[in-house]
CSV table of C-alpha atoms in Angstrom, one decimal:
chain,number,residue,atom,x,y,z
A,38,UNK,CA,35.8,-34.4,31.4
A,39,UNK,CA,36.0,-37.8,29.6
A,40,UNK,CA,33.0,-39.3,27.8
A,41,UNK,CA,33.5,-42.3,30.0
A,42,UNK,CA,33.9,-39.9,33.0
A,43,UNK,CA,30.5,-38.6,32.1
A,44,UNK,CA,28.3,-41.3,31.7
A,45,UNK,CA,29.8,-42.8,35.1
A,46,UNK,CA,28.1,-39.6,36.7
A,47,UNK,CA,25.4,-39.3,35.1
A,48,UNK,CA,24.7,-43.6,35.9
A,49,UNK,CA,25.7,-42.4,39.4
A,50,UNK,CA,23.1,-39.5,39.5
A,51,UNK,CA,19.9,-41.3,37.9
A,52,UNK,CA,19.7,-44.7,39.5
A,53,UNK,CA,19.0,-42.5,42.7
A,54,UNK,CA,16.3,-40.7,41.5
A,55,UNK,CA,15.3,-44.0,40.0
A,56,UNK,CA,15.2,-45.9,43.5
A,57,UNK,CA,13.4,-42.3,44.6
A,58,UNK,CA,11.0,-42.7,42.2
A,59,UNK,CA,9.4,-45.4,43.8
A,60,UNK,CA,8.9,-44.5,46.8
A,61,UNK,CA,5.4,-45.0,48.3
A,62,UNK,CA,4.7,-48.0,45.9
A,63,UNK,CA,3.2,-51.1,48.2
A,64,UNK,CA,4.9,-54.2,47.9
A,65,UNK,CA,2.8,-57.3,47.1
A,66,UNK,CA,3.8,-61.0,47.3
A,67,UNK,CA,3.3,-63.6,44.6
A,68,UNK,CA,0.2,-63.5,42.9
A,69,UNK,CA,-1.3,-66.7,41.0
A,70,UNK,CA,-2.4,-65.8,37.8
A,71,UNK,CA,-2.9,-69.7,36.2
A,72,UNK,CA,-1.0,-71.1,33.3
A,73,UNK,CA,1.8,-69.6,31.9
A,74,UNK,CA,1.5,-67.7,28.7
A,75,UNK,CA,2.0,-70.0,25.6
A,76,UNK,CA,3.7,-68.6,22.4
A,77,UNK,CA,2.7,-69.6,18.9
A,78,UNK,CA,5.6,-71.1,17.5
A,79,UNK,CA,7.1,-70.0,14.3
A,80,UNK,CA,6.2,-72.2,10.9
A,81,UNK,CA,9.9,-72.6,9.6
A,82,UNK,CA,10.7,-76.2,9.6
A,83,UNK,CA,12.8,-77.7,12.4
A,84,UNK,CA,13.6,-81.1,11.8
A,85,UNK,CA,14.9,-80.8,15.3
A,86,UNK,CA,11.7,-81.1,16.9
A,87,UNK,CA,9.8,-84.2,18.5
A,88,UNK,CA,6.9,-83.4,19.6
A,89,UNK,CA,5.8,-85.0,23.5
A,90,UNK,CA,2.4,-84.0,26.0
A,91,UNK,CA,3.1,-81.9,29.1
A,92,UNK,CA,0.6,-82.5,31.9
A,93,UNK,CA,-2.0,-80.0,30.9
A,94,UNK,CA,-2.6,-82.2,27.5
A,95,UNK,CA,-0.9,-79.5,25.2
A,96,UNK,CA,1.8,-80.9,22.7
A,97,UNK,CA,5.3,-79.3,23.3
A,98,UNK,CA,8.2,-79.5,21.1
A,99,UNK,CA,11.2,-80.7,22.5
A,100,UNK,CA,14.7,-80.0,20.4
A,101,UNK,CA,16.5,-83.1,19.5
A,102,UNK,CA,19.3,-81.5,17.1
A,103,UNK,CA,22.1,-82.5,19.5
A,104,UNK,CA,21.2,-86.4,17.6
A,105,UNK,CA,20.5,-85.5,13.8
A,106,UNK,CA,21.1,-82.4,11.6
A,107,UNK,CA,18.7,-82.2,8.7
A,108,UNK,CA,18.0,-86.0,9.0
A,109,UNK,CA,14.7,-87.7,6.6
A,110,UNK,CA,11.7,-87.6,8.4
A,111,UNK,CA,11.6,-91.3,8.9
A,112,UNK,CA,14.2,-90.6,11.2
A,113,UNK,CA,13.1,-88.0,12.9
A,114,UNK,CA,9.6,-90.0,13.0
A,115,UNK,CA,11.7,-93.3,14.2
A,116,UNK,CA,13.2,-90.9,17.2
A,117,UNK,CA,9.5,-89.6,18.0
A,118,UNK,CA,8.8,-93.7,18.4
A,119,UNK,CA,11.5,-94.0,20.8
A,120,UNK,CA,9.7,-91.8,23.7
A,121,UNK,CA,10.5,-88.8,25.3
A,122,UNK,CA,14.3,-88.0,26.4
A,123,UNK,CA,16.0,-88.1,29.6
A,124,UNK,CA,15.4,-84.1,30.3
A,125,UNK,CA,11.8,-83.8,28.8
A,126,UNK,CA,10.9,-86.9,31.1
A,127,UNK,CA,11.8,-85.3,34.4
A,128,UNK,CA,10.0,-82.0,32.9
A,129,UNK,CA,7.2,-84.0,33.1
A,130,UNK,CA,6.5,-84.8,29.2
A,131,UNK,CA,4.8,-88.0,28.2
A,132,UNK,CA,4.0,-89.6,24.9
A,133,UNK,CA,1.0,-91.5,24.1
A,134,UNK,CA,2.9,-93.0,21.1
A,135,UNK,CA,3.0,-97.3,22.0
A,136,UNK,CA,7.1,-98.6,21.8
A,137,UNK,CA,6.9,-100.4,18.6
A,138,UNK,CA,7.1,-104.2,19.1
A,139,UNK,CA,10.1,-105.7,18.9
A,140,UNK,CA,11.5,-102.5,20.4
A,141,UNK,CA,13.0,-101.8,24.5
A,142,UNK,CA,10.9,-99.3,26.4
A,143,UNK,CA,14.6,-97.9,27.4
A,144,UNK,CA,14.7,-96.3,23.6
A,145,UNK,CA,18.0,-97.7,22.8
A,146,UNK,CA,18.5,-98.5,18.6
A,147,UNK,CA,16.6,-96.5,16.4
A,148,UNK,CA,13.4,-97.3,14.5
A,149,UNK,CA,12.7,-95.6,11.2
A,150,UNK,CA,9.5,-94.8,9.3
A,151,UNK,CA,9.0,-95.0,5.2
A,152,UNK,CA,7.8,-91.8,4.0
A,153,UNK,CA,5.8,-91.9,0.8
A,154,UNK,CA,5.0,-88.2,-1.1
A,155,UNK,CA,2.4,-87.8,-4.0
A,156,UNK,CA,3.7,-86.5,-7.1
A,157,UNK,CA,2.3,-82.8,-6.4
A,158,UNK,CA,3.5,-83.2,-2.4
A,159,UNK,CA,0.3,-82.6,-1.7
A,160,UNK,CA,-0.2,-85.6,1.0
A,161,UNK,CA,2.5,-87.0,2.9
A,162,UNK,CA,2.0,-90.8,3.6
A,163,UNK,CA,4.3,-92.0,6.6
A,164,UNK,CA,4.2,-96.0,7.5
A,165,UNK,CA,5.0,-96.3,11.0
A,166,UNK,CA,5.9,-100.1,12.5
A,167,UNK,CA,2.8,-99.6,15.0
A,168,UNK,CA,-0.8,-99.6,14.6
A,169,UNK,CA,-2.1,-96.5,13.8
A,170,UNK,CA,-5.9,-97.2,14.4
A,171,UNK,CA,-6.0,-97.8,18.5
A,172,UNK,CA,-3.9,-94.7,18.7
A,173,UNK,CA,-5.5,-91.5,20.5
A,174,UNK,CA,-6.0,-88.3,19.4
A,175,UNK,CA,-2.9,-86.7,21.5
A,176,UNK,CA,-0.4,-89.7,19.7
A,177,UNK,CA,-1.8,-88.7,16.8
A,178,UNK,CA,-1.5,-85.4,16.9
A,179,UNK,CA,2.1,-85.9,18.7
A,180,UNK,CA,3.1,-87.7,15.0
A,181,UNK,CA,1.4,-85.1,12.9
A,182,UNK,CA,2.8,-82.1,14.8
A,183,UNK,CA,6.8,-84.1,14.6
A,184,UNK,CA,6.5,-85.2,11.1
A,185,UNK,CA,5.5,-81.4,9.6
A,186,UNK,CA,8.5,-79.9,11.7
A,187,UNK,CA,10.8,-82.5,9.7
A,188,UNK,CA,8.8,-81.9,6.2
A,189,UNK,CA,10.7,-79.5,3.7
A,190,UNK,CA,7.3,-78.5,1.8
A,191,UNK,CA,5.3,-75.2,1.9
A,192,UNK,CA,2.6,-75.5,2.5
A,193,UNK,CA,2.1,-78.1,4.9
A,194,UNK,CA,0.9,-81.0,3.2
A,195,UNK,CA,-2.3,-83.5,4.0
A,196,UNK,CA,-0.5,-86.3,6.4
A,197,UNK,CA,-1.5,-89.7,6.3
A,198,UNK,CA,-0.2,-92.5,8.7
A,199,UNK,CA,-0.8,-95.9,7.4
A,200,UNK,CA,0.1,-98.5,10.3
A,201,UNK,CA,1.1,-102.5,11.1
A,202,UNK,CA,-2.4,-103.1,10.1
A,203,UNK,CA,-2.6,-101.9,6.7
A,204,UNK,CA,-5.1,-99.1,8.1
A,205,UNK,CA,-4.8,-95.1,6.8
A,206,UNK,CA,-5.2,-92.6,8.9
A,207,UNK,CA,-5.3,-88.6,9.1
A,208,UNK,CA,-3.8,-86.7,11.8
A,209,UNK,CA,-3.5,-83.0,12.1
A,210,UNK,CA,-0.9,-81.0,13.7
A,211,UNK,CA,-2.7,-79.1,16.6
A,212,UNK,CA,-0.4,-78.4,19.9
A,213,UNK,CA,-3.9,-77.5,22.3
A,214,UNK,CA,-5.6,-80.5,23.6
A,215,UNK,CA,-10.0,-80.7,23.1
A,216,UNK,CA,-10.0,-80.0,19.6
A,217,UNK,CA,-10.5,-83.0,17.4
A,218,UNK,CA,-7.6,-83.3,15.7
A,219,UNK,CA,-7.7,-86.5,13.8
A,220,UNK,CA,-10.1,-88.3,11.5
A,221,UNK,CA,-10.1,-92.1,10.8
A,222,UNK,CA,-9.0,-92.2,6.6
């Protein structure tokens, strides 16, 4: 008998003790269990990833590499600023991120951000055209999160947004809604 000839009985013999197996096992319908299990995403850096609010307040990141490969992150930043895409839109995702003046709500063009690094690459200073101090936690958060996805430095470094009006401010990448994640600079 042929090794193929085998395993085609020996398939054809256990997926009917398989199916006996379960025998006397009570079916049940669907059973709510809440939200969906959430995965802790890996800390490699994807410059790929903008980072939008699903309707339960968390931050998810949506892949954008189909428009840039290994861009700066005043570009990625600039494609943050231009709202959620098509597909993330009718998944539901939001921003909280104002268009920047001058700018269509449609997203068409491209806006950019300067990025500014301290000598050691300890902080990370991105100047965005939008005020940064009206902004709430979630945008803030939505910046910090997209702009150390697009950052090549280990470890992460402090990020600082300075804004249209002159004004610093800290923001900390944290993907779970109610937990402070920024602080006025």
């Amino acid at each position: 008998m042929s090794r193929v000839r085998r395993a085609a009985v020996a398939a054809a013999l256990t997926v009917p003790l398989l199916l006996a197996g379960g025998c006397g096992i009570a079916t049940t319908g669907v059973v709510e269990s809440g939200r969906a299990g959430t995965v802790k995403l890996a800390t490699a850096t994807d410059p790929g990833l903008l980072y939008f609010i699903a309707p339960d307040g968390a931050l998810v990141p949506v892949p954008v590499s189909d428009r840039m490969r290994w861009p700066d992150l005043g570009f990625t930043i600039g494609l943050l600023l231009e709202g959620p895409p098509e597909a993330a839109r009718e998944a539901g995702l939001t921003t909280e991120i104002p268009v920047p003046p001058g700018k269509s709500a449609d997203g068409m063009g491209y806006v950019r951000a300067a990025v500014k690094s301290d000598g050691d690459g300890k902080t990370l200073r991105v100047v965005v055209p939008i005020a940064v101090e009206p902004l709430s936690g979630a945008a803030m958060r939505q910046l910090a999160c997209t702009a150390l996805a697009a950052a090549h430095t280990t470890p992460a470094p402090e990020i600082l947004f300075i804004g249209t009006e002159s004004k610093e401010r800290r923001a900390v990448c944290e993907t779970r809604p109610g937990i402070a994640a920024d602080q006025s600079g």
